[in-house]
Amino acid sequence: MSAATATSTKGRVLLAYSGGLDTSCILAWLIEQGYEVMCYMANVGQEEDFDAAVIKAKGCGATKVFVEDLQREFVEELIYPAVQANTIYEGVYLLGTSLARPVIARRQMEIAARENCQYVSHGCTGKGNDQVRFELAYYALKPDIKVIAPWRVPEFYERFQGRKDLLAFATEKNIPVVQTAAKPWSTDENLFHISYEAGILEDPDVTPPKDMWKLTVDPEDAPNTPERITIEFAQGKPTKVINTTHGNKEVTGGLEIFLYLNQLARQNGIGRLDIVENRFIGIKSRGCYETPAGTILRVAHMDLEGLTLDRQVRNLRDQFVTPQYSNILYNGQYFSPEAEFLLASIAASQKTVNGEVRLKLYKGNVIVEGRSSKTNNLYDMEESSMDVHGGFSPLDSEGFIKIQSIRLKKWGLNQKLV
C-alpha cells in the first residue's frame, strides 16, 4: 500500500478515521483510487485503543495519522452551553452525537489546511444525519474544500453492498478486522453519551438485550444505598461537585466535573433512553442512548433556573432559543450565523443562574432534594407563604383577575358556552 501512496496522482485526502471496518476499507479504497491518504482521529472521550488504530491506519497505507485530544474543548465549548440551554430534540434526546460533531469537524479542517489536503473524507452512511453534520461544518469552515463521501459514490456502494463485501476486501488488502457477530448493532461513543442503532434494533419492538448497555449498570442492579451530591453553578455552568455521601469529596474544573458525574451516574444506572426519532433527512430511526452525566446536569440546571431565572427570560428562552438551538445542533448547522446569535442569547440568559442544587442519585433516578442561591434567589418565602401576607395583599389579585378576564368575557359572550 505504501507503493500506492507513492504513485498517487489525484491529490491528498484527510480521512476521519475510526479504526473500524468501514473506515479502514475506505482508507484502502481511496489509495486504490489514486489518492494520498492521511488519517485523523478525534479523542472525544470514547473508549478506544488509539495506539492500535494508528498502527492499523499506517499498515493500511496512511502517510500520516493525527490523534487529537478534544475532550476539554468538547465539554467547555459544546456540552456546557447545551446544558445552559437545556437542549433536547423531540422532547427526549439529549443530542450526544450531534454535540461532538462540531469539534471533530473543526479540527479536521484545521489539519486539512495545515497539511495542504485538497479533500476530506468520512465514513458516514448515505441515510444518516452525520453526513449532513460533517459536511455542512466542512463547507462553513473551509468553503473551497472538496468532500469524498464513499457511501454516496456509486463505484463504492455498488461494490460494497454489505459487511461480507467489506470483509472480503479487508482480507484482500490484509486489513486486520475484529468481528463482533455476537453484538449485532452499531455504536457511536463520546464523553457525553453512547448510541446504539441498526442490526436487531431496527425492529422498534425488540427489547435491547441486557448486555447491550455498555456505560451504565442496570438500574435494578444499582446500589441499594442512594448517593447524595451537591452541584454548584455559575452562570449556568457547573463549577463544583461535592459528594456528601463520600466525605464531602470536592471536584472542580470543567472536564474533571463532567468525568466525575459520568462515573457517579454510570454506577447508579442513570441516563438510559430508547426512542424512535425523526432524522433530518426525513427517515425515522430507532436509537438507544446512554447519557450519564448529561442527565444529571439537565435535572440540576433546570431546577436551579426555577429559583434564579426571571419568568419572561425563561419563557422566551424555552419557546424560541432552546428548540431552535436544539434543531441547529441536530441538523448540523452549528457553524452558522443563527447559531452565533443563539449562543449569545443563551449566555445572556444565564447571568443569574448561580447557586447550588442538592441531588439524590438512586437506581436510575436523579432526585432533587433542595436548591439555594446566595446571590440570585428570586424566591421570597414570605411572599409565597399561605400563612402570612408578606407584603402581598389578596386584594391585588382581585384587580389582576378583572384585567385578565376582560377579553375572556367578550369571547364568552360570543361563544354562548353555557
Coordinates of C-alpha atoms in Angstrom, one line a residue:
M1 CA 0.0 0.0 0.0
S2 CA 2.9 2.4 0.6
A3 CA 3.8 2.0 -3.1
A4 CA 0.2 3.1 -4.0
T5 CA 0.6 6.2 -2.0
A6 CA 4.0 7.0 -3.6
T7 CA 2.3 7.0 -7.0
S8 CA -0.9 8.8 -6.0
T9 CA -1.9 11.5 -8.5
K10 CA -5.4 12.6 -7.6
G11 CA -4.5 14.6 -4.6
R12 CA -4.3 14.4 -0.8
V13 CA -7.2 13.4 1.4
L14 CA -7.6 13.7 5.2
L15 CA -9.9 10.9 6.3
A16 CA -11.9 10.9 9.5
Y17 CA -10.8 7.5 10.7
S18 CA -12.3 5.4 13.4
G19 CA -10.1 2.3 13.1
G20 CA -13.2 0.1 12.3
L21 CA -14.0 -2.0 9.3
D22 CA -15.7 0.8 7.3
T23 CA -13.1 3.5 7.5
S24 CA -10.3 1.0 7.2
C25 CA -11.8 -0.2 3.9
I26 CA -12.4 3.4 2.8
L27 CA -8.7 4.2 3.5
A28 CA -7.6 1.3 1.3
W29 CA -10.2 2.1 -1.4
L30 CA -9.1 5.8 -1.6
I31 CA -5.5 4.7 -2.0
E32 CA -6.6 2.2 -4.7
Q33 CA -8.3 5.1 -6.4
G34 CA -5.0 7.0 -6.6
Y35 CA -5.2 9.4 -3.6
E36 CA -2.6 10.0 -0.9
V37 CA -4.5 9.5 2.4
M38 CA -3.8 10.9 5.8
C39 CA -5.9 9.8 8.7
Y40 CA -7.4 11.9 11.6
M41 CA -8.8 10.6 14.8
A42 CA -10.6 12.7 17.4
N43 CA -10.5 11.7 21.1
V44 CA -13.8 13.0 22.4
G45 CA -13.9 10.6 25.3
Q46 CA -14.7 7.3 23.6
E47 CA -13.1 4.1 24.9
E48 CA -10.6 3.5 22.1
D49 CA -7.2 2.0 21.7
F50 CA -5.7 4.9 19.7
D51 CA -2.2 3.5 19.6
A52 CA -3.5 0.3 17.9
A53 CA -5.6 2.4 15.5
V54 CA -2.6 4.4 14.5
I55 CA -0.6 1.3 13.7
K56 CA -3.6 -0.1 11.8
A57 CA -4.0 3.0 9.7
K58 CA -0.3 3.2 8.8
G59 CA -0.4 -0.5 8.0
C60 CA -3.3 0.2 5.6
G61 CA -1.2 2.9 3.8
A62 CA -1.9 6.2 5.5
T63 CA 1.0 8.5 5.1
K64 CA 0.3 10.3 8.4
V65 CA -2.1 9.8 11.3
F66 CA -3.2 12.5 13.6
V67 CA -4.8 11.8 17.0
E68 CA -6.2 14.9 18.6
D69 CA -7.5 15.1 22.2
L70 CA -10.6 17.3 22.1
Q71 CA -12.2 16.3 25.4
R72 CA -11.8 19.6 27.2
E73 CA -13.0 21.8 24.4
F74 CA -15.8 19.4 23.7
V75 CA -17.0 19.8 27.3
E76 CA -16.4 23.5 27.7
E77 CA -17.4 24.8 24.3
L78 CA -20.2 22.4 23.3
I79 CA -21.6 20.4 26.2
Y80 CA -21.9 23.2 28.8
P81 CA -23.6 25.7 26.5
A82 CA -26.0 22.8 25.7
V83 CA -26.6 22.4 29.5
Q84 CA -27.2 26.2 29.8
A85 CA -29.8 26.0 27.0
N86 CA -31.4 22.7 28.2
T87 CA -31.1 21.5 24.7
I88 CA -33.2 18.5 23.8
Y89 CA -34.5 17.0 20.5
E90 CA -38.2 15.9 20.2
G91 CA -38.5 16.2 23.9
V92 CA -36.3 13.2 24.8
Y93 CA -32.9 13.1 23.0
L94 CA -30.1 15.0 24.6
L95 CA -28.1 15.3 21.3
G96 CA -25.0 13.5 22.3
T97 CA -23.8 12.5 18.8
S98 CA -24.7 15.9 17.4
L99 CA -22.8 17.8 20.1
A100 CA -19.5 16.1 19.3
R101 CA -19.5 16.7 15.5
P102 CA -18.6 20.5 15.5
V103 CA -15.3 20.0 17.5
I104 CA -14.4 16.9 15.4
A105 CA -15.1 18.7 12.1
R106 CA -13.3 21.9 13.1
R107 CA -10.0 20.1 14.0
Q108 CA -10.2 18.1 10.8
M109 CA -10.5 21.3 8.8
E110 CA -7.5 22.8 10.7
I111 CA -5.4 19.8 9.9
A112 CA -6.5 19.7 6.3
A113 CA -5.5 23.3 5.8
R114 CA -2.1 22.8 7.6
E115 CA -1.3 19.7 5.6
N116 CA -2.5 21.1 2.2
C117 CA -5.2 18.5 1.8
Q118 CA -7.4 19.2 -1.2
Y119 CA -10.0 16.7 0.0
V120 CA -11.6 15.4 3.2
S121 CA -13.5 12.2 3.6
H122 CA -15.6 10.4 6.2
G123 CA -17.4 7.0 6.7
C124 CA -20.9 8.3 7.2
T125 CA -23.7 6.4 5.5
G126 CA -25.9 8.0 2.9
K127 CA -29.0 7.5 5.0
G128 CA -27.9 9.1 8.3
N129 CA -27.6 12.5 9.9
D130 CA -23.8 12.6 10.3
Q131 CA -23.1 13.0 6.7
V132 CA -25.0 16.3 6.9
R133 CA -23.4 17.4 10.1
F134 CA -19.9 16.8 9.0
E135 CA -20.2 18.3 5.5
L136 CA -22.1 21.4 6.5
A137 CA -19.4 22.1 9.0
Y138 CA -16.7 21.4 6.4
Y139 CA -18.1 23.8 3.9
A140 CA -18.8 26.5 6.5
L141 CA -15.2 26.3 7.9
K142 CA -13.4 25.9 4.5
P143 CA -15.8 26.7 1.6
D144 CA -13.3 25.5 -1.1
I145 CA -12.8 22.1 0.4
K146 CA -13.7 19.0 -1.6
V147 CA -15.5 16.2 0.1
I148 CA -15.4 12.5 -0.8
A149 CA -18.3 10.6 0.8
P150 CA -17.7 7.0 -0.3
W151 CA -21.1 5.7 0.8
R152 CA -22.7 8.1 -1.7
V153 CA -20.2 7.2 -4.5
P154 CA -21.8 4.5 -6.8
E155 CA -18.5 2.9 -7.5
F156 CA -18.1 2.3 -3.8
Y157 CA -21.5 1.4 -2.6
E158 CA -22.3 -0.9 -5.5
R159 CA -19.0 -2.7 -4.9
F160 CA -19.5 -2.9 -1.1
Q161 CA -23.2 -3.8 -0.6
G162 CA -22.8 -5.3 2.9
R163 CA -20.4 -6.4 5.5
K164 CA -19.5 -9.6 3.5
D165 CA -18.1 -7.4 0.7
L166 CA -16.2 -5.2 3.2
L167 CA -14.7 -8.3 4.9
A168 CA -13.6 -9.8 1.6
F169 CA -11.9 -6.5 0.7
A170 CA -10.3 -6.3 4.1
T171 CA -8.9 -9.8 3.6
E172 CA -7.6 -8.9 0.1
K173 CA -5.8 -5.8 1.5
N174 CA -4.6 -7.6 4.6
I175 CA -6.6 -5.2 6.9
P176 CA -7.0 -6.7 10.4
V177 CA -10.6 -7.0 11.4
V178 CA -12.2 -7.7 14.8
Q179 CA -15.6 -9.1 14.1
T180 CA -18.3 -8.9 16.8
A181 CA -21.1 -11.1 15.5
A182 CA -22.5 -11.6 19.0
K183 CA -23.4 -7.9 19.2
P184 CA -25.3 -7.0 16.0
W185 CA -25.7 -3.3 16.3
S186 CA -23.5 -0.2 15.7
T187 CA -22.4 2.3 18.3
D188 CA -21.0 5.8 18.4
E189 CA -19.4 6.8 21.7
N190 CA -18.1 10.0 23.1
L191 CA -17.7 11.7 26.5
F192 CA -21.3 12.8 26.6
H193 CA -23.0 9.5 25.6
I194 CA -23.1 6.3 23.6
S195 CA -25.6 5.5 20.9
Y196 CA -26.8 2.1 19.6
E197 CA -28.6 1.6 16.4
A198 CA -29.1 -0.8 13.4
G199 CA -29.0 -4.6 13.5
I200 CA -31.6 -6.1 15.7
L201 CA -32.5 -2.6 17.0
E202 CA -34.0 -1.7 13.6
D203 CA -37.2 -3.5 14.8
P204 CA -38.6 -0.9 17.2
D205 CA -40.5 -3.6 19.2
V206 CA -37.3 -5.5 20.0
T207 CA -36.2 -5.0 23.6
P208 CA -32.5 -4.3 23.8
P209 CA -30.6 -7.2 25.4
K210 CA -29.3 -6.5 28.8
D211 CA -25.7 -6.9 27.8
M212 CA -26.0 -4.2 25.1
W213 CA -25.8 -1.3 27.6
K214 CA -22.1 -0.5 28.0
L215 CA -21.8 2.5 30.2
T216 CA -24.4 2.2 32.9
V217 CA -25.3 -0.5 35.4
D218 CA -28.8 -1.8 35.1
P219 CA -30.9 0.3 37.4
E220 CA -32.2 -2.8 39.1
D221 CA -28.7 -3.8 39.9
A222 CA -27.6 -0.4 41.0
P223 CA -26.6 0.2 44.7
N224 CA -29.4 0.0 47.3
T225 CA -28.0 3.0 49.1
P226 CA -28.5 6.4 47.4
E227 CA -25.6 8.7 46.6
R228 CA -26.0 12.4 47.5
I229 CA -24.2 15.2 45.8
T230 CA -24.3 19.0 45.5
I231 CA -23.6 20.7 42.2
E232 CA -22.6 24.4 42.2
F233 CA -23.4 26.5 39.2
A234 CA -22.0 29.9 38.0
Q235 CA -23.9 31.5 35.1
G236 CA -25.5 28.2 34.3
K237 CA -22.3 26.1 34.1
P238 CA -21.2 23.6 36.8
T239 CA -18.2 24.8 38.8
K240 CA -18.0 22.3 41.6
V241 CA -19.4 18.9 42.7
I242 CA -19.5 17.9 46.4
N243 CA -20.2 14.3 47.2
T244 CA -21.7 14.3 50.6
T245 CA -22.0 10.5 50.7
H246 CA -18.3 10.1 50.4
G247 CA -16.8 12.5 52.9
N248 CA -17.7 15.8 51.1
K249 CA -15.3 15.0 48.3
E250 CA -14.9 18.1 46.0
V251 CA -14.3 18.1 42.3
T252 CA -13.6 21.3 40.2
G253 CA -12.6 22.0 36.7
G254 CA -14.9 21.7 33.6
L255 CA -13.7 18.4 32.2
E256 CA -13.0 16.9 35.7
I257 CA -16.5 17.7 36.9
F258 CA -18.0 16.0 33.8
L259 CA -15.8 12.9 34.1
Y260 CA -16.8 12.6 37.8
L261 CA -20.5 13.0 37.1
N262 CA -20.2 10.3 34.4
Q263 CA -18.7 8.0 37.0
L264 CA -21.4 8.6 39.5
A265 CA -24.2 8.3 37.0
R266 CA -22.9 5.1 35.5
Q267 CA -22.6 3.3 38.7
N268 CA -26.2 4.4 39.7
G269 CA -27.8 3.4 36.4
I270 CA -28.6 6.9 35.2
G271 CA -29.1 8.0 31.7
R272 CA -30.7 5.2 29.6
L273 CA -33.0 6.0 26.7
D274 CA -34.8 4.0 24.0
I275 CA -36.6 6.1 21.3
V276 CA -37.7 6.4 17.7
E277 CA -36.7 9.8 16.3
N278 CA -37.0 11.7 13.1
R279 CA -33.8 12.1 11.2
F280 CA -33.1 15.4 9.4
I281 CA -33.2 13.8 6.0
G282 CA -36.8 12.5 6.7
I283 CA -36.3 8.9 7.8
K284 CA -37.4 7.6 11.2
S285 CA -34.7 5.9 13.2
R286 CA -34.8 3.8 16.3
G287 CA -31.9 4.6 18.7
C288 CA -30.9 3.7 22.2
Y289 CA -28.7 6.0 24.2
E290 CA -26.8 6.3 27.5
T291 CA -26.2 9.9 28.6
P292 CA -25.0 9.6 32.2
A293 CA -23.5 13.0 33.3
G294 CA -25.7 14.9 30.9
T295 CA -28.9 13.5 32.5
I296 CA -27.7 14.7 36.0
L297 CA -26.8 18.1 34.8
R298 CA -30.0 18.7 32.9
V299 CA -32.1 17.9 36.0
A300 CA -29.9 20.1 38.3
H301 CA -29.7 23.0 35.9
M302 CA -33.4 23.2 35.1
D303 CA -34.2 23.1 38.8
L304 CA -31.8 26.0 39.7
E305 CA -33.4 28.1 36.9
G306 CA -36.7 27.8 38.7
L307 CA -35.1 29.6 41.6
T308 CA -32.9 32.2 39.8
L309 CA -34.2 32.9 36.3
D310 CA -36.7 35.6 35.5
R311 CA -40.0 34.2 34.3
Q312 CA -40.1 36.1 31.0
V313 CA -36.5 35.4 30.2
R314 CA -37.1 31.7 30.8
N315 CA -40.3 31.7 28.7
L316 CA -38.5 33.4 25.8
R317 CA -35.6 31.0 26.1
D318 CA -37.8 27.9 26.3
Q319 CA -40.1 28.9 23.5
F320 CA -37.6 30.2 20.9
V321 CA -33.9 29.7 21.8
T322 CA -33.9 26.1 23.2
P323 CA -35.9 24.5 20.4
Q324 CA -34.1 26.4 17.7
Y325 CA -30.6 25.7 19.1
S326 CA -31.5 22.0 19.6
N327 CA -32.6 21.7 16.0
I328 CA -29.5 23.6 14.8
L329 CA -27.3 21.0 16.7
Y330 CA -29.3 18.1 15.4
N331 CA -29.2 19.3 11.8
G332 CA -25.5 20.1 11.8
Q333 CA -25.7 23.9 11.5
Y334 CA -23.6 24.8 14.4
F335 CA -21.2 26.9 12.2
S336 CA -23.9 29.3 11.1
P337 CA -24.9 32.9 11.7
E338 CA -28.1 31.8 13.5
A339 CA -26.1 29.6 15.9
E340 CA -23.8 32.5 16.7
F341 CA -26.9 34.6 17.5
L342 CA -28.5 31.9 19.7
L343 CA -25.3 31.2 21.6
A344 CA -25.0 34.9 22.6
S345 CA -28.7 34.7 23.7
I346 CA -28.0 31.6 25.8
A347 CA -25.1 33.2 27.5
A348 CA -27.1 36.3 28.3
S349 CA -30.0 34.3 29.7
Q350 CA -27.7 32.6 32.2
K351 CA -26.2 35.6 34.0
T352 CA -28.4 35.0 37.1
V353 CA -28.2 31.2 37.2
N354 CA -25.9 31.0 40.2
G355 CA -26.3 28.7 43.1
E356 CA -26.3 25.0 44.1
V357 CA -28.6 22.0 43.8
R358 CA -28.6 19.0 46.1
L359 CA -29.4 15.7 44.4
K360 CA -30.0 12.1 45.3
L361 CA -28.8 9.5 42.8
Y362 CA -30.7 6.3 43.1
K363 CA -31.4 3.3 40.8
G364 CA -31.6 5.3 37.5
N365 CA -33.2 8.3 39.1
V366 CA -32.0 11.9 39.7
I367 CA -34.0 13.3 42.5
V368 CA -33.7 17.0 43.6
E369 CA -33.6 17.4 47.4
G370 CA -33.0 21.1 47.6
R371 CA -31.7 24.2 45.9
S372 CA -30.3 27.6 47.0
S373 CA -28.7 30.8 45.7
K374 CA -26.8 33.4 47.8
T375 CA -26.8 36.0 45.0
N376 CA -29.7 35.5 42.7
N377 CA -32.6 34.0 44.7
L378 CA -35.9 35.3 43.2
Y379 CA -37.9 33.2 45.7
D380 CA -39.5 35.1 48.6
M381 CA -40.7 32.7 51.4
E382 CA -43.0 35.3 53.0
E383 CA -44.4 36.4 49.7
S384 CA -45.2 32.8 48.7
S385 CA -46.4 31.7 52.1
M386 CA -50.1 30.8 52.7
D387 CA -49.7 31.7 56.3
V388 CA -48.5 35.4 56.1
H389 CA -49.3 38.2 53.7
G390 CA -45.6 39.0 53.2
G391 CA -46.3 42.4 51.5
F392 CA -48.7 40.9 49.0
S393 CA -52.3 41.9 49.6
P394 CA -55.0 39.5 48.5
L395 CA -56.9 42.5 47.1
D396 CA -54.2 42.9 44.5
S397 CA -55.2 39.5 43.0
E398 CA -58.8 40.8 42.5
G399 CA -57.7 43.6 40.2
F400 CA -55.3 41.3 38.4
I401 CA -58.1 38.8 37.7
K402 CA -60.5 41.5 36.5
I403 CA -58.0 42.8 34.0
Q404 CA -57.1 39.3 32.7
S405 CA -60.8 38.5 32.3
I406 CA -61.8 41.4 30.1
R407 CA -61.1 39.7 26.7
L408 CA -62.3 36.3 28.0
K409 CA -65.7 37.8 28.9
K410 CA -66.1 39.2 25.4
W411 CA -65.1 35.9 23.9
G412 CA -67.6 34.1 26.2
L413 CA -70.5 36.4 25.2
N414 CA -69.9 35.4 21.6
Q415 CA -69.5 31.7 22.2
K416 CA -72.6 31.2 24.4
L417 CA -70.9 28.3 26.1
V418 CA -73.5 27.9 28.8

